[in-house]
Amino acid sequence: AELVFQIDTIATDILKYAPPNQLLLTIIDDDGQEFLPKDYSFSSYYYGGSLNTSDYTYRFNIAQHMQEVIKGKFNNNGFYLSTANKTGEFKRVILKGGGEANGITLSIAYSKVLQ
């Protein structure tokens, strides 16, 4: 599963105000606490979140987390999206919403498992 956030390059003046180099997607548990998804502990590179300047997107691979939600091992209580470097990077970004063209997208690939 891949979650993609598209920068709104019209609302965000990317030449004047550079977007953050990386965003961090944290999951919310049943107690309201936030933590990194299982995909991050597998590999931060695999997990993603870095700015792709060719299409101005932030992409997160959350396949393992989605698998836990689908299997009922974890409730889907939403997530927080923040800059990865919360104290040392003063940058801003405006992201497109889910109702806009090329806004937030979640792509899920299904495969049949042979037993």
Tab-separated table of C-alpha atoms in Angstrom, residues 8-69:
chain	number	residue	atom	x	y	z
A	8	ASP	CA	-0.113	22.217	-4.077
A	9	THR	CA	2.494	24.104	-6.115
A	10	ILE	CA	0.081	26.982	-6.754
A	11	ALA	CA	-0.778	27.652	-3.092
A	12	THR	CA	2.788	26.889	-1.943
A	13	ASP	CA	5.365	29.291	-3.355
A	14	ILE	CA	8.090	26.638	-3.539
A	15	LEU	CA	10.705	29.076	-4.845
A	16	LYS	CA	10.199	31.503	-1.952
A	17	TYR	CA	9.355	28.955	0.763
A	18	ALA	CA	11.060	25.606	0.226
A	19	PRO	CA	9.003	22.581	1.305
A	20	PRO	CA	10.399	20.226	3.976
A	21	ASN	CA	12.855	17.612	2.735
A	22	GLN	CA	10.933	14.853	4.507
A	23	LEU	CA	7.580	14.316	6.203
A	24	LEU	CA	6.799	11.808	8.920
A	25	LEU	CA	3.578	9.816	9.061
A	26	THR	CA	2.776	8.550	12.555
A	27	ILE	CA	-0.074	6.202	13.447
A	28	ILE	CA	-2.531	6.805	16.307
A	29	ASP	CA	-3.316	3.922	18.670
A	30	ASP	CA	-6.516	3.349	20.681
A	31	ASP	CA	-5.180	5.510	23.546
A	32	GLY	CA	-4.469	8.466	21.242
A	33	GLN	CA	-0.708	7.947	21.365
A	34	GLU	CA	1.283	8.282	18.167
A	35	PHE	CA	3.981	5.912	16.980
A	36	LEU	CA	5.813	4.975	13.804
A	37	PRO	CA	4.193	2.251	11.700
A	38	LYS	CA	5.747	-1.200	11.419
A	39	ASP	CA	6.936	-0.310	7.897
A	40	TYR	CA	9.324	2.316	9.328
A	41	SER	CA	11.054	-0.196	11.610
A	42	PHE	CA	11.533	-2.513	8.619
A	43	SER	CA	13.453	0.207	6.743
A	44	SER	CA	13.167	3.999	6.834
A	45	TYR	CA	14.156	4.067	3.143
A	46	TYR	CA	11.379	1.577	2.292
A	47	TYR	CA	8.902	3.571	4.404
A	48	GLY	CA	9.624	6.771	2.452
A	49	GLY	CA	8.390	10.272	3.192
A	50	SER	CA	11.150	12.111	1.324
A	51	LEU	CA	10.317	14.940	-1.048
A	52	ASN	CA	10.342	13.854	-4.694
A	53	THR	CA	11.139	17.057	-6.599
A	54	SER	CA	10.347	15.539	-10.011
A	55	ASP	CA	6.601	15.453	-9.240
A	56	TYR	CA	6.471	17.281	-5.856
A	57	THR	CA	5.112	14.365	-3.869
A	58	TYR	CA	5.751	12.644	-0.565
A	59	ARG	CA	5.241	8.861	-0.784
A	60	PHE	CA	4.833	6.448	2.112
A	61	ASN	CA	4.887	2.659	1.860
A	62	ILE	CA	2.501	1.487	4.578
A	63	ALA	CA	1.836	-2.053	3.339
A	64	GLN	CA	2.586	-3.787	6.638
A	65	HIS	CA	0.451	-1.329	8.612
A	66	MET	CA	-2.489	-1.726	6.218
A	67	GLN	CA	-2.163	-5.519	6.456
A	68	GLU	CA	-2.506	-5.255	10.252
A	69	VAL	CA	-5.603	-3.052	9.872
